Coordinates of C-alpha atoms and ligand atoms in Angstrom, one line a residue:
M65 CA 0.0 0.1 0.0
A66 CA 1.2 3.4 -1.0
T67 CA 2.2 5.2 2.3
R68 CA 4.5 7.9 1.2
L69 CA 4.2 10.9 -1.1
V70 CA 7.2 11.8 -3.4
I71 CA 7.4 15.3 -4.7
E72 CA 9.9 16.9 -7.1
G73 CA 9.7 20.6 -6.1
G74 CA 10.6 23.8 -7.6
R75 CA 8.0 24.3 -10.3
R76 CA 5.7 27.4 -10.6
L77 CA 2.3 26.0 -10.2
G78 CA -0.9 27.3 -12.0
G79 CA -4.3 26.4 -13.3
E80 CA -7.8 25.7 -12.1
V81 CA -9.0 23.1 -9.5
R82 CA -12.4 22.4 -7.9
V83 CA -13.1 22.4 -4.2
S84 CA -14.6 19.4 -2.4
A85 CA -17.4 19.5 0.1
A86 CA -16.3 20.2 3.6
K87 CA -15.1 17.4 5.9
N88 CA -16.1 19.2 9.0
A89 CA -19.6 19.8 7.7
A90 CA -20.0 16.2 6.3
L91 CA -19.2 14.5 9.6
P92 CA -22.0 16.2 11.6
A93 CA -24.5 16.1 8.7
L94 CA -24.1 12.2 8.6
C95 CA -24.5 12.0 12.5
A96 CA -27.7 14.2 12.2
A97 CA -29.5 11.3 10.5
L98 CA -29.6 9.5 13.8
L99 CA -32.2 12.1 14.9
T100 CA -34.8 10.6 12.6
S101 CA -36.2 7.3 11.2
E102 CA -36.6 9.1 7.8
P103 CA -34.0 9.1 5.2
V104 CA -31.4 12.0 4.9
V105 CA -29.9 12.5 1.5
L106 CA -26.5 14.3 1.4
E107 CA -25.7 15.3 -2.3
N108 CA -22.0 15.7 -2.2
V109 CA -20.3 13.6 0.7
P110 CA -16.5 13.9 0.1
D111 CA -14.5 10.7 -0.3
L112 CA -12.4 10.7 2.8
A113 CA -11.1 8.4 5.4
D114 CA -13.0 10.1 8.2
V115 CA -16.3 9.8 6.2
A116 CA -15.6 6.0 5.9
T117 CA -15.0 5.8 9.6
T118 CA -18.3 7.7 10.3
R119 CA -20.3 5.4 7.9
A120 CA -18.9 2.3 9.8
L121 CA -20.0 4.1 13.1
L122 CA -23.4 4.8 11.9
E123 CA -23.9 1.3 10.3
G124 CA -23.0 -0.1 13.7
L125 CA -25.8 1.9 15.2
G126 CA -28.2 0.5 12.7
A127 CA -28.0 3.0 9.8
E128 CA -28.6 1.8 6.2
I129 CA -26.3 3.9 4.0
S130 CA -26.3 3.7 0.2
G131 CA -24.5 5.7 -2.4
E132 CA -20.5 5.8 -2.8
S133 CA -18.6 8.3 -0.9
G134 CA -17.7 11.2 -3.1
S135 CA -21.3 11.4 -4.3
E136 CA -24.8 11.4 -3.2
T137 CA -25.3 9.4 0.0
R138 CA -28.7 8.3 1.5
V139 CA -28.6 7.6 5.3
Q140 CA -31.7 6.0 7.1
V141 CA -31.8 4.9 10.7
A142 CA -35.4 3.5 10.6
R143 CA -34.6 1.7 14.0
L144 CA -31.5 2.1 16.3
A145 CA -29.8 -1.3 16.6
S146 CA -27.4 0.0 19.2
H147 CA -26.6 3.1 21.2
E148 CA -22.9 2.4 21.5
A149 CA -19.9 4.1 19.8
P150 CA -17.0 1.6 20.3
Y151 CA -13.4 2.6 21.3
E152 CA -12.1 1.0 18.2
L153 CA -13.8 3.7 16.0
V154 CA -13.7 6.7 18.3
S155 CA -10.0 6.3 19.0
T156 CA -9.4 6.7 15.3
M157 CA -11.6 9.7 14.8
R158 CA -12.5 12.1 17.8
A159 CA -15.4 13.5 15.8
S160 CA -17.2 10.3 16.7
V161 CA -18.3 12.2 19.7
L162 CA -20.9 13.7 17.5
V163 CA -23.2 10.7 17.8
L164 CA -23.6 11.4 21.5
G165 CA -26.2 14.2 21.2
P166 CA -28.4 12.5 18.6
L167 CA -28.3 9.3 20.4
L168 CA -29.3 10.9 23.7
A169 CA -32.0 13.0 22.0
R170 CA -33.4 10.0 20.1
A171 CA -32.9 7.1 22.3
G172 CA -32.5 8.7 25.7
V173 CA -29.3 6.6 26.3
A174 CA -25.9 6.7 24.7
R175 CA -22.6 4.8 25.5
V176 CA -19.7 6.5 23.7
A177 CA -15.9 5.9 24.1
L178 CA -14.2 8.9 25.7
P179 CA -11.9 10.1 23.0
G180 CA -8.3 10.3 24.2
G181 CA -5.8 12.9 23.5
C182 CA -4.6 13.6 19.9
A183 CA -1.4 14.8 18.4
I184 CA -2.5 18.4 18.5
G185 CA -3.7 18.5 22.1
V186 CA -5.4 16.9 25.0
R187 CA -8.9 17.9 23.6
P188 CA -11.3 17.2 26.4
I189 CA -15.1 17.0 25.8
D190 CA -16.1 18.5 29.3
Q191 CA -18.1 21.2 27.7
H192 CA -20.2 18.8 25.7
L193 CA -20.9 16.8 28.8
K194 CA -21.6 20.0 31.0
G195 CA -24.1 21.0 28.3
F196 CA -25.8 17.5 28.2
Q197 CA -26.1 17.7 32.1
K198 CA -27.7 21.1 31.7
L199 CA -30.3 19.6 29.4
G200 CA -31.1 17.1 32.1
A201 CA -29.1 14.1 31.2
D202 CA -27.2 11.9 33.7
I203 CA -23.6 11.4 32.7
A204 CA -21.2 9.0 34.0
I205 CA -17.8 8.0 33.0
K206 CA -17.2 4.3 33.3
N207 CA -14.4 2.0 31.9
G208 CA -13.3 4.6 29.5
Y209 CA -16.9 5.3 28.2
V210 CA -19.4 8.2 28.6
E211 CA -22.7 6.7 29.7
A212 CA -25.5 9.2 29.2
R213 CA -29.1 8.8 30.1
A214 CA -32.2 11.1 29.9
S215 CA -35.9 10.0 29.7
R216 CA -36.4 13.2 27.6
L217 CA -34.0 16.2 27.5
K218 CA -35.3 19.5 28.9
G219 CA -34.4 22.8 27.1
A220 CA -31.9 25.0 29.1
R221 CA -29.6 28.0 28.9
I222 CA -26.1 26.8 28.3
T223 CA -23.0 29.1 28.2
T224 CA -19.8 27.2 27.3
D225 CA -16.6 28.3 29.0
L226 CA -14.9 28.5 25.6
V227 CA -15.9 28.4 21.9
T228 CA -16.1 24.7 20.9
V229 CA -17.2 23.7 17.3
T230 CA -18.3 20.1 17.8
G231 CA -19.5 21.0 21.2
T232 CA -21.9 23.5 19.7
E233 CA -23.0 21.0 17.1
N234 CA -23.6 18.2 19.6
L235 CA -25.7 20.4 21.9
M236 CA -27.6 21.7 18.9
M237 CA -28.5 18.3 17.7
A238 CA -29.6 17.2 21.2
A239 CA -31.7 20.4 21.8
A240 CA -33.6 19.9 18.5
L241 CA -35.7 17.1 20.2
A242 CA -35.6 18.5 23.8
E243 CA -38.7 19.6 25.5
G244 CA -38.9 23.4 25.4
T245 CA -36.3 26.0 24.3
T246 CA -32.5 25.8 24.6
V247 CA -30.2 28.9 24.2
L248 CA -26.6 28.3 23.5
E249 CA -24.4 31.2 24.5
N250 CA -20.7 31.6 23.4
A251 CA -21.6 29.3 20.5
A252 CA -19.2 28.6 17.7
R253 CA -19.9 30.7 14.6
E254 CA -18.0 28.3 12.1
P255 CA -19.8 27.9 8.8
E256 CA -20.0 24.2 9.5
V257 CA -22.2 25.0 12.4
S258 CA -24.5 27.0 10.3
D259 CA -24.4 24.3 7.6
L260 CA -25.6 21.8 10.2
A261 CA -28.4 24.2 11.4
R262 CA -29.5 24.6 7.8
L263 CA -29.7 20.7 7.6
L264 CA -31.6 20.3 10.9
T265 CA -34.1 23.2 9.8
G266 CA -34.5 21.3 6.7
M267 CA -35.4 18.2 8.7
G268 CA -38.0 20.2 10.7
A269 CA -36.0 21.6 13.6
R270 CA -36.5 25.1 14.9
I271 CA -33.2 26.9 15.2
E272 CA -32.5 30.6 15.2
G273 CA -29.1 32.4 15.2
A274 CA -26.7 29.8 13.9
G275 CA -23.7 31.7 12.7
T276 CA -23.8 34.0 15.7
E277 CA -22.6 33.4 19.3
R278 CA -26.2 33.0 20.5
I279 CA -28.2 30.1 19.0
E280 CA -31.9 29.4 20.1
I281 CA -33.3 26.0 19.6
E282 CA -37.0 25.4 20.3
G283 CA -37.3 21.6 20.6
V284 CA -39.9 19.5 18.8
T285 CA -41.0 15.9 19.5
E286 CA -40.0 14.5 16.3
I287 CA -38.0 15.6 13.0
G288 CA -38.0 14.1 9.5
G289 CA -35.7 13.5 6.6
A290 CA -34.2 16.0 4.1
R291 CA -32.2 16.5 1.1
H292 CA -29.0 18.7 1.7
R293 CA -25.9 19.9 -0.2
I294 CA -22.9 20.3 2.0
I295 CA -20.9 23.5 2.0
P296 CA -17.4 23.7 0.2
D297 CA -14.4 23.0 2.3
R298 CA -12.9 26.3 3.3
I299 CA -9.6 24.6 4.7
E300 CA -9.1 22.5 1.6
A301 CA -9.7 25.8 -0.5
G302 CA -7.3 27.7 1.5
T303 CA -4.8 24.8 1.3
L304 CA -5.1 24.7 -2.6
L305 CA -4.5 28.4 -2.9
V306 CA -1.2 28.3 -1.1
P307 CA 0.7 26.7 -4.0
G308 CA -0.1 29.8 -6.0
A309 CA 1.6 32.0 -3.2
I310 CA 4.5 29.6 -2.2
T311 CA 5.7 28.8 -6.0
G312 CA 5.1 32.3 -7.3
G313 CA 2.3 30.7 -9.3
D314 CA -1.1 31.4 -10.5
V315 CA -3.9 29.2 -9.1
T316 CA -7.7 29.4 -9.3
I317 CA -10.1 27.5 -7.1
I318 CA -13.6 26.8 -8.3
G319 CA -16.8 26.0 -6.3
A320 CA -15.6 27.6 -3.1
A321 CA -17.5 30.1 -0.7
P322 CA -15.3 33.1 -0.5
R323 CA -17.2 34.6 2.4
H324 CA -16.0 31.6 4.4
L325 CA -12.4 32.5 3.5
T326 CA -12.1 36.2 4.5
A327 CA -9.3 35.7 7.1
T328 CA -7.3 33.4 4.9
L329 CA -7.5 35.5 1.7
A330 CA -6.5 38.6 3.8
K331 CA -3.5 36.8 5.2
L332 CA -2.5 35.6 1.5
E333 CA -2.7 39.2 0.4
E334 CA -0.6 40.3 3.4
C335 CA 2.0 37.7 2.3
G336 CA 2.1 39.6 -1.1
A337 CA -0.3 37.5 -3.2
Q338 CA -2.8 39.1 -5.4
I339 CA -6.2 37.7 -4.7
T340 CA -9.2 38.1 -7.1
V341 CA -12.6 36.7 -6.2
D342 CA -15.3 36.2 -8.8
G343 CA -18.4 34.4 -7.6
D344 CA -17.4 31.0 -6.5
R345 CA -13.9 31.3 -8.1
V346 CA -10.9 32.6 -6.1
R347 CA -7.5 33.4 -8.0
C348 CA -4.3 33.6 -6.2
Q349 CA -1.2 34.9 -8.0
G350 CA 2.0 34.7 -6.0
R351 CA 5.0 37.1 -6.1
E352 CA 8.7 36.0 -6.8
R353 CA 9.0 35.5 -3.0
P354 CA 6.3 35.7 -0.3
Q355 CA 6.4 38.5 2.4
A356 CA 6.6 37.8 6.1
A357 CA 3.4 38.3 8.2
D358 CA 2.2 37.6 11.8
I359 CA -0.7 35.2 12.5
I360 CA -2.9 34.7 15.5
T361 CA -5.2 31.8 15.2
S362 CA -8.9 32.3 16.6
P363 CA -12.3 31.0 16.2
F364 CA -14.3 32.0 13.1
P365 CA -14.3 34.6 11.7
G366 CA -10.7 34.9 12.9
F367 CA -7.8 33.1 11.3
P368 CA -8.5 29.4 11.4
T369 CA -6.1 27.1 13.3
D370 CA -6.7 24.5 10.5
M371 CA -4.7 26.8 8.2
Q372 CA -1.9 27.5 10.6
A373 CA 0.5 24.7 9.5
Q374 CA -0.1 25.6 5.8
F375 CA 0.9 29.2 6.5
M376 CA 3.8 28.1 8.5
A377 CA 5.0 26.5 5.4
L378 CA 4.5 29.6 3.3
L379 CA 6.1 31.9 5.9
G380 CA 9.1 29.7 6.1
A381 CA 9.9 30.7 2.6
A382 CA 9.0 34.4 3.0
D383 CA 11.3 37.4 2.9
G384 CA 11.6 38.4 6.7
L385 CA 10.5 37.2 10.1
S386 CA 7.0 36.2 11.0
K387 CA 5.4 35.2 14.4
I388 CA 2.6 32.7 14.7
T389 CA 0.6 32.5 17.8
E390 CA -1.6 29.4 18.1
T391 CA -4.4 30.0 20.5
I392 CA -6.8 27.0 20.0
F393 CA -4.6 23.9 20.5
E394 CA -1.7 23.5 22.9
N395 CA 0.4 21.3 20.7
R396 CA 0.0 22.3 17.1
F397 CA 3.5 22.9 15.9
M398 CA 4.7 19.4 15.2
H399 CA 5.2 20.4 11.7
A400 CA 7.9 22.9 12.6
A401 CA 10.6 20.4 13.3
E402 CA 9.8 18.7 10.0
L403 CA 9.9 21.9 8.0
N404 CA 13.3 22.6 9.8
R405 CA 14.5 19.3 8.3
M406 CA 13.8 21.0 4.9
G407 CA 15.9 24.0 5.7
A408 CA 13.5 26.2 7.3
R409 CA 14.5 28.3 10.4
I410 CA 11.6 28.0 12.8
E411 CA 11.8 28.2 16.7
T412 CA 8.9 27.4 18.7
E413 CA 8.1 28.1 22.4
G414 CA 4.8 27.3 24.0
S415 CA 2.1 28.7 21.8
T416 CA 4.4 31.0 19.7
A417 CA 6.5 30.2 16.7
V418 CA 9.1 32.5 15.3
V419 CA 9.8 31.9 11.6
R420 CA 12.9 33.4 9.9
G421 CA 12.1 32.9 6.2
V422 CA 14.6 31.2 4.0
P423 CA 15.1 31.7 0.2
S424 CA 14.2 28.1 -0.6
Y425 CA 13.4 24.7 1.0
Q426 CA 15.5 21.8 0.3
G427 CA 13.9 18.4 -0.5
A428 CA 14.3 15.9 2.3
Q429 CA 12.5 12.8 3.9
V430 CA 9.8 14.1 6.5
M431 CA 7.1 12.6 8.5
A432 CA 3.4 13.6 8.7
T433 CA 2.2 13.8 12.3
D434 CA -1.5 15.0 11.8
L435 CA -3.8 16.1 9.0
R436 CA -3.0 19.8 8.6
A437 CA 0.8 19.1 9.3
S438 CA 0.9 16.8 6.4
A439 CA -0.6 19.5 4.2
S440 CA 2.2 22.0 5.2
L441 CA 5.0 19.4 4.3
V442 CA 3.3 18.9 0.9
L443 CA 3.3 22.7 0.4
A444 CA 6.9 23.0 1.4
G445 CA 7.8 20.1 -0.9
L446 CA 6.2 21.8 -3.9
A447 CA 8.4 24.8 -3.3
A448 CA 11.6 22.9 -2.4
N449 CA 14.7 22.3 -4.5
G450 CA 14.9 18.6 -5.1
T451 CA 12.8 15.5 -3.8
T452 CA 10.8 15.4 -0.8
E453 CA 9.4 12.2 0.6
I454 CA 6.5 12.4 3.1
S455 CA 5.7 9.3 5.2
R456 CA 2.6 8.6 7.1
V457 CA 0.3 10.1 4.5
Y458 CA -2.7 8.3 5.9
H459 CA -3.2 11.5 7.9
L460 CA -3.8 13.4 4.7
D461 CA -6.4 11.0 3.4
R462 CA -8.4 11.8 6.5
G463 CA -9.4 15.3 5.3
Y464 CA -8.2 15.8 1.7
E465 CA -9.9 14.3 -1.3
R466 CA -7.4 13.2 -3.8
L467 CA -5.1 16.0 -3.2
E468 CA -2.2 14.9 -5.3
W469 CA -4.5 14.7 -8.3
K470 CA -5.6 18.2 -7.7
L471 CA -2.0 19.3 -7.3
R472 CA -1.0 17.5 -10.6
A473 CA -3.7 19.5 -12.2
L474 CA -1.8 22.5 -11.1
G475 CA 1.3 21.2 -12.7
A476 CA 3.0 19.5 -9.7
N477 CA 5.2 16.4 -10.0
I478 CA 3.9 14.4 -7.1
D479 CA 3.2 10.7 -6.7
R480 CA 2.4 8.0 -4.2
A481 CA 4.9 5.4 -3.5
A482 CA 4.9 2.2 -1.2
Ligands
EPZ642 C1 -13.3 21.2 15.3 O1 -12.8 20.4 16.4 C2 -12.6 20.8 13.9 N1 -13.0 19.4 13.7 C3 -11.1 20.9 14.0 O2 -10.6 20.6 12.7 C4 -10.8 22.3 14.3 O3 -9.4 22.4 14.5 C5 -11.4 22.8 15.6 O4 -12.9 22.7 15.5 C6 -11.3 24.3 15.7 O5 -11.7 25.0 14.8 C7 -14.4 19.0 13.4 O6 -15.2 19.8 13.1 C8 -14.5 17.6 13.1 P1 -13.2 22.6 19.6 P2 -13.4 20.4 17.8 O7 -14.0 21.9 20.4 O8 -14.7 20.7 17.8 C9 -11.2 22.9 23.8 C10 -9.2 19.5 11.2 O9 -8.0 19.7 11.0 N2 -12.2 22.2 24.4 O10 -13.7 23.8 18.9 O11 -12.9 19.3 18.4 C11 -10.3 22.0 22.8 O12 -9.3 21.2 23.6 C12 -9.7 19.4 12.7 O13 -10.0 19.4 10.2 C13 -12.3 21.9 25.8 O14 -11.4 22.2 26.4 O15 -12.6 21.6 18.4 C14 -9.5 23.1 22.0 O16 -8.5 23.6 22.6 C15 -8.7 19.4 13.7 N3 -13.4 21.2 26.1 C16 -10.6 24.2 22.0 O17 -11.4 24.0 23.0 C17 -14.5 20.8 25.2 O18 -15.4 20.2 25.7 C18 -11.4 24.3 20.6 O19 -11.9 23.0 20.4 C19 -14.2 21.2 24.0 C20 -13.1 21.8 23.5

């Protein structure tokens, strides 16, 4: 099995590529089907490893799923066959915790393995659990599993201590079938949250304020099926634009949602790229050499933490000194050491990285440690002199649909190897 990517760098990249549907919108949308016995049809589910894991998780709970990944997918949970999300699946994908809210709301009982830590941080789910307790659920942690019970959830006012994306999504799905009204304060405003609210509303839920920090959900006794088109992937979109800036090329992405990309596009311009937006098309024309810029990650609409690694690769080749401050995850600089193996000059301390740009990267053997770190190594490899070999690319397949095909369409010399 091909486990490595091999890139011959140093080419100016250019051309057009289409953006796929968003991983972080597809996963909660699939889980939302647990809330009803009616079919939910998702028109454009991306072909990703995390989608395959979610399908397996839902099938274990009794879902019937038809349609290939990467196309229209029909999910129906006419009857729940189980209310357990096993450790084997949850340990491979933390987003599995998104079945907890729907199971609790529909079945009144859920047993979900507690996700452990991951490469980028400890990532507890205490805010999810506190929220479910506010909705009247009994929550216990037993043998590594969350055991949740509630005869019927009751609406409540929930203010999370911090902004959590899947926390907001989990509580929104649970509140959709609760008795009475729930108000989520300090809610996440990410476009993926709004997209889930759009699907739930299509299923018959009553939700106001998604996309703002205050979401109001008036519970109903039952919701039905729906047909839904998932939003484009703003992180994949940003990742596909960086080759234009890092190789001095000219890349256009198609099928994007530019309003979801404002912070990323503004930062590309700060790095000297020329950005042109025309409907669902975004063009990025790079300069001879990127310019330095400072970055502070924050929840939407701020600069996305999921673009931090890709921009570290860009700034590593920039003219000047940049400072990156990661405020969301406590351990999201694993890619820095690998980029330094390619000749970068990056020092990290706590949540800050200081990047002294170098004229060019050198090809080297490097290792991917997580999804976005692997993307940053690919981007550096595209700009590097010589050959870059990236191992553990399974990380990439979790969140990028056929990335090397798309980069080849831009003129990259990139291939998989055993
Ligand atoms: C979502 O993760 C995304 N995943 C992540 O994308 C993304 O990085 C993250 O939001 C932030 O934008 C999906 O949507 C499937 P959080 P999530 O809860 O919801 C802390 C990618 O690369 N926290 O918003 O798990 C947490 O530890 C992935 O596609 C608690 O302390 O992130 C983190 O420091 C990686 N307690 C911060 O809050 C909680 O109960 C934000 O996490 C929940 C979160």
